[in-house]
Amino acid sequence: MSIKRPPGNRPAPPGSSNTYDINAYRRKKKLQKLRNRLLAVLSALTLLAAVIVGIYFYRNYDLNQLAQTAKNGGEDTVVTDHSFPVAMNGVNPVALSKVGSGVVLLTAEETIFFDGNGASRYSFNHQYTNPVIKSGGGRLLTYDRGGYGYRIDSEGGLHYNARMENTILTGAMGRKQSYALVTSESRYAASVTVYGKSNKEVLRWYSVSDQVLDVAFSYDGSTLAVAAVGFEDGDVAGRLYLLDLQDTGAEAEVWSFPGALPLAVDCKKNGSVHLLCDNLLYQLDGKGEITRVPLTSTLQNFCFTETDTVLITSDAAGLSFSLIRVSSTGEQKSVQVRGSGLDLASDGESIYVLEKSVVQRFDRALEPLEQLPISSDVFKLEASDGGVYLLSANQLDRWREDAGTSSASES
């Protein structure tokens, strides 16, 4: 019987001093197998770590936004001038909001911070499908309604961006730079998560059966008002919850309004809360007493200030509208105006009402002060620092009260 040897390992010829060491060969093979196993284990551990890191960043950050930084001084794709009127090149304007001493323009792709002279201070591509902006305390909360991403910015640049675990329904930004996000839940109707200035979670509150429609911070940031809708004895009922952010273990105070469908909620400087519904405005004062302000015609538009809620309601024929102001102390004032009120804004002193080719300015007593001729394609107003911003499909303009006429009407 012959013995087969491994290829390349022949016995040394006669007279040779080299001999075949089978033990050394076996040790060599064992080392090779051990090294291959170690490499396989290290590769698997590296892959597992990469997957864990990827999942963490996906759940907690908007990866598309991590690469975004302040574009101060960079190429601007929207602004064609550094003074008003600001021309827009092929963009779709969505919303306008006051932030600090300037204004923020939201388009379908981009968010741009402008100062009071029309210069772009900072901009970024949000990459959200349904972007919404909420401002407060000099900062801007931008979130993707129906999506997961959100971010916090100011004119100085990006402060924070992240992703929620569930889809975002609505949100709010407070004066003290806290913010709240309402998300969908699998076992509840919704949840409200409140974050502090440092982006740490302060409170998470679950709504068992009521659908949360809007949230607002109190003026001092100690309370969050939650507007929701549910059912009571088989009928629709509005709900107002007050969450104590200083005592996060306290039960939420709740008020119910049978037959009312809440639209928005706002907290005033004196501590009162205004809950705007489809047919009523409810005012809750600091003592827990409710004042009802019925709306006798269809609600067309509204805006909030630190002291007032201003409403536009229109008649069935559309020939006139009512301009209504409800103060934080319950004072009510209304005036009938011919025409159609398309939008309105207030800086706390003046009230601006958009009509088809004119903006009317009123004082807080609803006395008419002046009219501003404008282009017929203006569709959105925002008021700030003694002037009104005018947004149309192709430009953003600003008219100052002491300017006499709009630059848009002169061009």
GROMACS .gro file of C-alpha atoms in nm:
model
  411
    1MET     CA    1   0.000   0.000   0.000
    2SER     CA    2   0.137   0.340  -0.100
    3ILE     CA    3   0.097   0.658   0.106
    4LYS     CA    4  -0.025   0.975  -0.071
    5ARG     CA    5   0.151   1.290   0.033
    6PRO     CA    6   0.032   1.643  -0.007
    7PRO     CA    7   0.126   1.793  -0.345
    8GLY     CA    8   0.455   1.976  -0.337
    9ASN     CA    9   0.569   1.789  -0.028
   10ARG     CA   10   0.781   1.508  -0.167
   11PRO     CA   11   1.042   1.325   0.044
   12ALA     CA   12   1.389   1.461   0.007
   13PRO     CA   13   1.615   1.273  -0.230
   14PRO     CA   14   1.877   1.040  -0.081
   15GLY     CA   15   2.163   1.230   0.072
   16SER     CA   16   1.963   1.545   0.125
   17SER     CA   17   1.953   1.699   0.475
   18ASN     CA   18   1.595   1.842   0.435
   19THR     CA   19   1.313   1.628   0.575
   20TYR     CA   20   0.933   1.679   0.553
   21ASP     CA   21   0.776   1.806   0.887
   22ILE     CA   22   0.405   1.708   0.882
   23ASN     CA   23   0.341   1.867   1.226
   24ALA     CA   24   0.465   2.203   1.101
   25TYR     CA   25   0.235   2.168   0.800
   26ARG     CA   26  -0.063   2.097   1.026
   27ARG     CA   27   0.020   2.397   1.251
   28LYS     CA   28   0.041   2.618   0.942
   29LYS     CA   29  -0.302   2.504   0.821
   30LYS     CA   30  -0.455   2.564   1.164
   31LEU     CA   31  -0.314   2.917   1.173
   32GLN     CA   32  -0.455   2.986   0.827
   33LYS     CA   33  -0.801   2.862   0.932
   34LEU     CA   34  -0.789   3.066   1.254
   35ARG     CA   35  -0.686   3.379   1.063
   36ASN     CA   36  -0.966   3.330   0.809
   37ARG     CA   37  -1.221   3.287   1.089
   38LEU     CA   38  -1.095   3.598   1.267
   39LEU     CA   39  -1.120   3.798   0.944
   40ALA     CA   40  -1.475   3.669   0.888
   41VAL     CA   41  -1.578   3.761   1.244
   42LEU     CA   42  -1.421   4.108   1.217
   43SER     CA   43  -1.597   4.167   0.882
   44ALA     CA   44  -1.931   4.062   1.032
   45LEU     CA   45  -1.879   4.287   1.335
   46THR     CA   46  -1.786   4.581   1.111
   47LEU     CA   47  -2.093   4.526   0.895
   48LEU     CA   48  -2.316   4.497   1.204
   49ALA     CA   49  -2.172   4.820   1.349
   50ALA     CA   50  -2.230   5.000   1.017
   51VAL     CA   51  -2.593   4.880   1.012
   52ILE     CA   52  -2.651   4.994   1.374
   53VAL     CA   53  -2.499   5.336   1.305
   54GLY     CA   54  -2.703   5.367   0.986
   55ILE     CA   55  -3.027   5.282   1.168
   56TYR     CA   56  -2.944   5.530   1.446
   57PHE     CA   57  -2.879   5.815   1.205
   58TYR     CA   58  -3.182   5.727   0.993
   59ARG     CA   59  -3.413   5.734   1.297
   60ASN     CA   60  -3.264   6.042   1.458
   61TYR     CA   61  -3.139   6.261   1.175
   62ASP     CA   62  -3.242   6.377   0.832
   63LEU     CA   63  -2.941   6.257   0.637
   64ASN     CA   64  -3.015   6.483   0.343
   65GLN     CA   65  -2.995   6.781   0.577
   66LEU     CA   66  -2.672   6.689   0.753
   67ALA     CA   67  -2.483   6.812   0.449
   68GLN     CA   68  -2.667   7.144   0.450
   69THR     CA   69  -2.484   7.437   0.606
   70ALA     CA   70  -2.537   7.811   0.610
   71LYS     CA   71  -2.509   7.956   0.260
   72ASN     CA   72  -2.418   8.307   0.368
   73GLY     CA   73  -2.252   8.474   0.075
   74GLY     CA   74  -2.313   8.172  -0.148
   75GLU     CA   75  -2.487   8.157  -0.482
   76ASP     CA   76  -2.856   8.241  -0.438
   77THR     CA   77  -3.099   8.065  -0.672
   78VAL     CA   78  -3.403   8.273  -0.577
   79VAL     CA   79  -3.300   8.629  -0.494
   80THR     CA   80  -3.215   8.850  -0.790
   81ASP     CA   81  -3.175   9.170  -0.590
   82HIS     CA   82  -3.072   9.266  -0.239
   83SER     CA   83  -3.352   9.513  -0.181
   84PHE     CA   84  -3.727   9.511  -0.215
   85PRO     CA   85  -3.897   9.408  -0.434
   86VAL     CA   86  -3.726   9.068  -0.441
   87ALA     CA   87  -3.779   8.883  -0.767
   88MET     CA   88  -3.818   8.504  -0.766
   89ASN     CA   89  -3.703   8.290  -1.055
   90GLY     CA   90  -3.931   7.998  -1.132
   91VAL     CA   91  -4.011   7.903  -0.773
   92ASN     CA   92  -4.339   7.819  -0.606
   93PRO     CA   93  -4.395   8.039  -0.297
   94VAL     CA   94  -4.586   7.861  -0.021
   95ALA     CA   95  -4.586   8.067   0.300
   96LEU     CA   96  -4.450   8.374   0.473
   97SER     CA   97  -4.367   8.414   0.842
   98LYS     CA   98  -4.216   8.682   1.063
   99VAL     CA   99  -3.894   8.574   1.237
  100GLY     CA  100  -3.710   8.826   1.453
  101SER     CA  101  -3.691   9.161   1.275
  102GLY     CA  102  -3.719   9.004   0.931
  103VAL     CA  103  -3.933   8.758   0.743
  104VAL     CA  104  -3.895   8.401   0.615
  105LEU     CA  105  -4.017   8.293   0.273
  106LEU     CA  106  -4.104   7.925   0.229
  107THR     CA  107  -4.109   7.786  -0.123
  108ALA     CA  108  -4.170   7.431  -0.243
  109GLU     CA  109  -3.793   7.366  -0.239
  110GLU     CA  110  -3.624   7.632  -0.029
  111THR     CA  111  -3.649   7.843   0.287
  112ILE     CA  112  -3.501   8.194   0.278
  113PHE     CA  113  -3.442   8.439   0.564
  114PHE     CA  114  -3.470   8.807   0.460
  115ASP     CA  115  -3.380   9.110   0.664
  116GLY     CA  116  -3.593   9.425   0.666
  117ASN     CA  117  -3.411   9.562   0.360
  118GLY     CA  118  -3.468   9.262   0.135
  119ALA     CA  119  -3.125   9.100   0.160
  120SER     CA  120  -3.108   8.721   0.193
  121ARG     CA  121  -2.930   8.637   0.520
  122TYR     CA  122  -2.951   8.258   0.506
  123SER     CA  123  -3.125   7.989   0.300
  124PHE     CA  124  -3.145   7.612   0.277
  125ASN     CA  125  -3.313   7.340   0.072
  126HIS     CA  126  -3.560   7.166   0.303
  127GLN     CA  127  -3.635   6.871   0.070
  128TYR     CA  128  -3.974   6.815   0.236
  129THR     CA  129  -4.287   6.708   0.051
  130ASN     CA  130  -4.532   6.914   0.260
  131PRO     CA  131  -4.319   7.176   0.438
  132VAL     CA  132  -4.467   7.384   0.721
  133ILE     CA  133  -4.295   7.667   0.912
  134LYS     CA  134  -4.365   7.790   1.267
  135SER     CA  135  -4.168   8.077   1.422
  136GLY     CA  136  -4.096   8.198   1.774
  137GLY     CA  137  -3.810   8.340   1.980
  138GLY     CA  138  -3.608   8.432   1.671
  139ARG     CA  139  -3.602   8.070   1.553
  140LEU     CA  140  -3.788   7.877   1.286
  141LEU     CA  141  -3.930   7.526   1.312
  142THR     CA  142  -3.964   7.361   0.971
  143TYR     CA  143  -4.127   7.019   0.952
  144ASP     CA  144  -4.261   6.782   0.689
  145ARG     CA  145  -4.634   6.737   0.753
  146GLY     CA  146  -4.712   6.371   0.693
  147GLY     CA  147  -4.339   6.294   0.694
  148TYR     CA  148  -4.072   6.244   0.959
  149GLY     CA  149  -3.813   6.520   0.923
  150TYR     CA  150  -3.785   6.851   1.106
  151ARG     CA  151  -3.520   7.116   1.173
  152ILE     CA  152  -3.456   7.430   1.378
  153ASP     CA  153  -3.291   7.732   1.213
  154SER     CA  154  -3.233   8.101   1.263
  155GLU     CA  155  -3.085   8.363   1.033
  156GLY     CA  156  -2.746   8.255   1.174
  157GLY     CA  157  -2.783   7.902   1.031
  158LEU     CA  158  -2.889   7.552   1.125
  159HIS     CA  159  -2.926   7.473   1.498
  160TYR     CA  160  -3.063   7.119   1.487
  161ASN     CA  161  -3.226   6.867   1.259
  162ALA     CA  162  -3.368   6.522   1.324
  163ARG     CA  163  -3.641   6.272   1.244
  164MET     CA  164  -3.941   6.160   1.446
  165GLU     CA  165  -4.027   5.793   1.482
  166ASN     CA  166  -4.383   5.853   1.359
  167THR     CA  167  -4.535   6.090   1.104
  168ILE     CA  168  -4.563   6.456   1.204
  169LEU     CA  169  -4.914   6.607   1.218
  170THR     CA  170  -4.847   6.961   1.344
  171GLY     CA  171  -4.610   7.158   1.566
  172ALA     CA  172  -4.535   7.486   1.740
  173MET     CA  173  -4.235   7.706   1.826
  174GLY     CA  174  -4.232   7.899   2.155
  175ARG     CA  175  -4.090   8.239   2.247
  176LYS     CA  176  -3.847   8.069   2.487
  177GLN     CA  177  -3.718   7.853   2.197
  178SER     CA  178  -3.891   7.538   2.318
  179TYR     CA  179  -4.086   7.354   2.050
  180ALA     CA  180  -4.352   7.086   2.028
  181LEU     CA  181  -4.431   6.822   1.766
  182VAL     CA  182  -4.753   6.623   1.734
  183THR     CA  183  -4.714   6.279   1.578
  184SER     CA  184  -4.935   5.984   1.490
  185GLU     CA  185  -4.932   5.676   1.715
  186SER     CA  186  -5.022   5.312   1.663
  187ARG     CA  187  -5.191   5.263   2.003
  188TYR     CA  188  -5.317   5.618   2.062
  189ALA     CA  189  -5.484   5.892   1.860
  190ALA     CA  190  -5.167   6.105   1.877
  191SER     CA  191  -4.877   6.209   2.096
  192VAL     CA  192  -4.738   6.553   2.181
  193THR     CA  193  -4.363   6.578   2.245
  194VAL     CA  194  -4.215   6.898   2.390
  195TYR     CA  195  -3.844   6.978   2.355
  196GLY     CA  196  -3.644   7.242   2.539
  197LYS     CA  197  -3.402   7.496   2.395
  198SER     CA  198  -3.124   7.234   2.402
  199ASN     CA  199  -3.343   6.990   2.200
  200LYS     CA  200  -3.387   6.755   2.497
  201GLU     CA  201  -3.729   6.600   2.552
  202VAL     CA  202  -3.920   6.777   2.829
  203LEU     CA  203  -4.260   6.608   2.812
  204ARG     CA  204  -4.443   6.344   2.611
  205TRP     CA  205  -4.821   6.338   2.638
  206TYR     CA  206  -5.054   6.087   2.473
  207SER     CA  207  -5.406   6.155   2.352
  208VAL     CA  208  -5.603   5.835   2.391
  209SER     CA  209  -5.894   5.908   2.154
  210ASP     CA  210  -5.898   6.281   2.063
  211GLN     CA  211  -5.736   6.396   1.739
  212VAL     CA  212  -5.487   6.677   1.809
  213LEU     CA  213  -5.530   6.966   1.563
  214ASP     CA  214  -5.307   7.246   1.695
  215VAL     CA  215  -5.072   7.336   1.982
  216ALA     CA  216  -4.942   7.666   2.122
  217PHE     CA  217  -4.700   7.771   2.398
  218SER     CA  218  -4.794   8.020   2.665
  219TYR     CA  219  -4.616   8.356   2.659
  220ASP     CA  220  -4.379   8.253   2.942
  221GLY     CA  221  -4.330   7.900   2.804
  222SER     CA  222  -4.466   7.728   3.118
  223THR     CA  223  -4.778   7.580   2.956
  224LEU     CA  224  -4.870   7.415   2.628
  225ALA     CA  225  -5.227   7.452   2.500
  226VAL     CA  226  -5.355   7.159   2.294
  227ALA     CA  227  -5.659   7.189   2.065
  228ALA     CA  228  -5.824   6.856   1.985
  229VAL     CA  229  -6.150   6.709   1.862
  230GLY     CA  230  -6.333   6.402   1.987
  231PHE     CA  231  -6.685   6.276   2.043
  232GLU     CA  232  -6.925   6.328   2.328
  233ASP     CA  233  -7.259   6.142   2.339
  234GLY     CA  234  -7.218   6.061   1.972
  235ASP     CA  235  -7.157   6.423   1.863
  236VAL     CA  236  -6.840   6.611   1.774
  237ALA     CA  237  -6.684   6.796   2.067
  238GLY     CA  238  -6.387   7.032   2.076
  239ARG     CA  239  -6.133   6.990   2.355
  240LEU     CA  240  -5.881   7.228   2.507
  241TYR     CA  241  -5.602   7.073   2.714
  242LEU     CA  242  -5.346   7.269   2.915
  243LEU     CA  243  -5.021   7.084   2.986
  244ASP     CA  244  -4.804   7.211   3.272
  245LEU     CA  245  -4.444   7.203   3.147
  246GLN     CA  246  -4.302   7.288   3.488
  247ASP     CA  247  -4.475   6.996   3.660
  248THR     CA  248  -4.460   6.726   3.395
  249GLY     CA  249  -4.628   6.475   3.624
  250ALA     CA  250  -4.943   6.685   3.664
  251GLU     CA  251  -5.269   6.582   3.500
  252ALA     CA  252  -5.370   6.794   3.202
  253GLU     CA  253  -5.652   7.039   3.260
  254VAL     CA  254  -5.928   6.991   3.003
  255TRP     CA  255  -6.234   7.181   2.879
  256SER     CA  256  -6.496   7.038   2.644
  257PHE     CA  257  -6.704   7.229   2.387
  258PRO     CA  258  -6.989   7.016   2.241
  259GLY     CA  259  -7.063   7.076   1.874
  260ALA     CA  260  -6.744   7.278   1.809
  261LEU     CA  261  -6.469   7.189   1.562
  262PRO     CA  262  -6.140   7.353   1.668
  263LEU     CA  263  -5.925   7.516   1.398
  264ALA     CA  264  -5.644   7.683   1.593
  265VAL     CA  265  -5.533   7.779   1.943
  266ASP     CA  266  -5.326   8.073   2.070
  267CYS     CA  267  -5.197   8.190   2.409
  268LYS     CA  268  -5.197   8.562   2.484
  269LYS     CA  269  -4.947   8.772   2.679
  270ASN     CA  270  -5.183   8.813   2.977
  271GLY     CA  271  -5.226   8.435   3.015
  272SER     CA  272  -5.563   8.395   2.843
  273VAL     CA  273  -5.615   8.132   2.573
  274HIS     CA  274  -5.814   8.172   2.251
  275LEU     CA  275  -5.958   7.856   2.095
  276LEU     CA  276  -6.085   7.931   1.745
  277CYS     CA  277  -6.355   7.695   1.618
  278ASP     CA  278  -6.556   7.680   1.299
  279ASN     CA  279  -6.849   7.872   1.445
  280LEU     CA  280  -6.724   8.020   1.774
  281LEU     CA  281  -6.424   8.177   1.939
  282TYR     CA  282  -6.378   8.062   2.299
  283GLN     CA  283  -6.170   8.268   2.539
  284LEU     CA  284  -6.035   8.106   2.855
  285ASP     CA  285  -5.909   8.359   3.108
  286GLY     CA  286  -5.661   8.303   3.391
  287LYS     CA  287  -5.942   8.208   3.632
  288GLY     CA  288  -6.072   7.931   3.407
  289GLU     CA  289  -6.380   8.125   3.296
  290ILE     CA  290  -6.500   8.090   2.937
  291THR     CA  291  -6.623   8.371   2.711
  292ARG     CA  292  -6.803   8.280   2.387
  293VAL     CA  293  -6.780   8.493   2.073
  294PRO     CA  294  -7.026   8.357   1.811
  295LEU     CA  295  -6.936   8.386   1.442
  296THR     CA  296  -7.256   8.475   1.258
  297SER     CA  297  -7.109   8.423   0.909
  298THR     CA  298  -6.848   8.205   0.741
  299LEU     CA  299  -6.495   8.233   0.876
  300GLN     CA  300  -6.268   8.344   0.593
  301ASN     CA  301  -5.933   8.408   0.761
  302PHE     CA  302  -5.768   8.489   1.094
  303CYS     CA  303  -5.443   8.596   1.258
  304PHE     CA  304  -5.309   8.604   1.613
  305THR     CA  305  -5.106   8.866   1.797
  306GLU     CA  306  -4.981   8.877   2.156
  307THR     CA  307  -5.297   9.062   2.262
  308ASP     CA  308  -5.563   9.004   1.995
  309THR     CA  309  -5.730   8.758   1.764
  310VAL     CA  310  -5.837   8.919   1.437
  311LEU     CA  311  -6.098   8.751   1.215
  312ILE     CA  312  -6.250   8.798   0.872
  313THR     CA  313  -6.596   8.652   0.812
  314SER     CA  314  -6.780   8.687   0.481
  315ASP     CA  315  -7.148   8.696   0.389
  316ALA     CA  316  -7.310   8.446   0.153
  317ALA     CA  317  -7.315   8.688  -0.140
  318GLY     CA  318  -6.946   8.777  -0.106
  319LEU     CA  319  -7.015   9.149  -0.143
  320SER     CA  320  -6.884   9.245   0.201
  321PHE     CA  321  -6.698   9.104   0.498
  322SER     CA  322  -6.679   9.160   0.871
  323LEU     CA  323  -6.350   9.251   1.033
  324ILE     CA  324  -6.356   9.139   1.399
  325ARG     CA  325  -6.104   9.195   1.678
  326VAL     CA  326  -6.123   9.009   2.009
  327SER     CA  327  -5.871   9.125   2.270
  328SER     CA  328  -5.707   8.916   2.540
  329THR     CA  329  -5.935   9.083   2.797
  330GLY     CA  330  -6.252   8.988   2.610
  331GLU     CA  331  -6.312   9.323   2.439
  332GLN     CA  332  -6.491   9.275   2.106
  333LYS     CA  333  -6.499   9.512   1.811
  334SER     CA  334  -6.629   9.458   1.457
  335VAL     CA  335  -6.682   9.661   1.140
  336GLN     CA  336  -6.850   9.582   0.810
  337VAL     CA  337  -6.637   9.641   0.499
  338ARG     CA  338  -6.745   9.631   0.135
  339GLY     CA  339  -6.547   9.395  -0.085
  340SER     CA  340  -6.381   9.061  -0.016
  341GLY     CA  341  -6.116   9.001   0.248
  342LEU     CA  342  -5.861   8.758   0.104
  343ASP     CA  343  -5.596   8.767   0.376
  344LEU     CA  344  -5.498   8.969   0.681
  345ALA     CA  345  -5.201   9.039   0.905
  346SER     CA  346  -5.131   9.246   1.215
  347ASP     CA  347  -4.820   9.376   1.389
  348GLY     CA  348  -5.014   9.441   1.711
  349GLU     CA  349  -5.082   9.805   1.625
  350SER     CA  350  -5.204   9.809   1.265
  351ILE     CA  351  -5.429   9.556   1.093
  352TYR     CA  352  -5.378   9.497   0.720
  353VAL     CA  353  -5.652   9.345   0.504
  354LEU     CA  354  -5.581   9.216   0.153
  355GLU     CA  355  -5.841   9.272  -0.116
  356LYS     CA  356  -5.819   9.211  -0.491
  357SER     CA  357  -5.611   9.517  -0.583
  358VAL     CA  358  -5.564   9.701  -0.257
  359VAL     CA  359  -5.446   9.658   0.102
  360GLN     CA  360  -5.646   9.844   0.365
  361ARG     CA  361  -5.482   9.945   0.691
  362PHE     CA  362  -5.688   9.976   1.013
  363ASP     CA  363  -5.592  10.066   1.368
  364ARG     CA  364  -5.682   9.847   1.668
  365ALA     CA  365  -6.015  10.031   1.699
  366LEU     CA  366  -6.084   9.914   1.340
  367GLU     CA  367  -6.082  10.270   1.209
  368PRO     CA  368  -5.961  10.281   0.845
  369LEU     CA  369  -5.632  10.467   0.808
  370GLU     CA  370  -5.524  10.434   0.444
  371GLN     CA  371  -5.525  10.219   0.133
  372LEU     CA  372  -5.231  10.078  -0.060
  373PRO     CA  373  -5.277   9.999  -0.432
  374ILE     CA  374  -5.110   9.668  -0.515
  375SER     CA  375  -5.078   9.415  -0.794
  376SER     CA  376  -5.379   9.187  -0.829
  377ASP     CA  377  -5.168   8.872  -0.795
  378VAL     CA  378  -5.066   8.937  -0.431
  379PHE     CA  379  -5.206   8.649  -0.225
  380LYS     CA  380  -5.029   8.664   0.114
  381LEU     CA  381  -4.952   8.930   0.377
  382GLU     CA  382  -4.719   8.944   0.676
  383ALA     CA  383  -4.676   9.242   0.910
  384SER     CA  384  -4.359   9.338   1.092
  385ASP     CA  385  -4.192   9.649   1.236
  386GLY     CA  386  -4.418   9.918   1.096
  387GLY     CA  387  -4.466   9.769   0.752
  388VAL     CA  388  -4.638   9.495   0.558
  389TYR     CA  389  -4.483   9.229   0.334
  390LEU     CA  390  -4.664   9.149   0.008
  391LEU     CA  391  -4.616   8.806  -0.149
  392SER     CA  392  -4.717   8.730  -0.507
  393ALA     CA  393  -4.629   8.449  -0.745
  394ASN     CA  394  -4.318   8.624  -0.877
  395GLN     CA  395  -4.195   8.864  -0.611
  396LEU     CA  396  -4.181   8.959  -0.244
  397ASP     CA  397  -4.224   9.328  -0.163
  398ARG     CA  398  -4.237   9.538   0.151
  399TRP     CA  399  -4.430   9.858   0.203
  400ARG     CA  400  -4.349  10.088   0.493
  401GLU     CA  401  -4.618  10.309   0.634
  402ASP     CA  402  -4.402  10.618   0.589
  403ALA     CA  403  -4.317  10.531   0.227
  404GLY     CA  404  -4.651  10.652   0.087
  405THR     CA  405  -4.673  10.397  -0.194
  406SER     CA  406  -4.557  10.043  -0.258
  407SER     CA  407  -4.255   9.987  -0.476
  408ALA     CA  408  -4.461   9.712  -0.640
  409SER     CA  409  -4.718   9.967  -0.753
  410GLU     CA  410  -4.445  10.192  -0.892
  411SER     CA  411  -4.275   9.926  -1.098
   0.00000   0.00000   0.00000
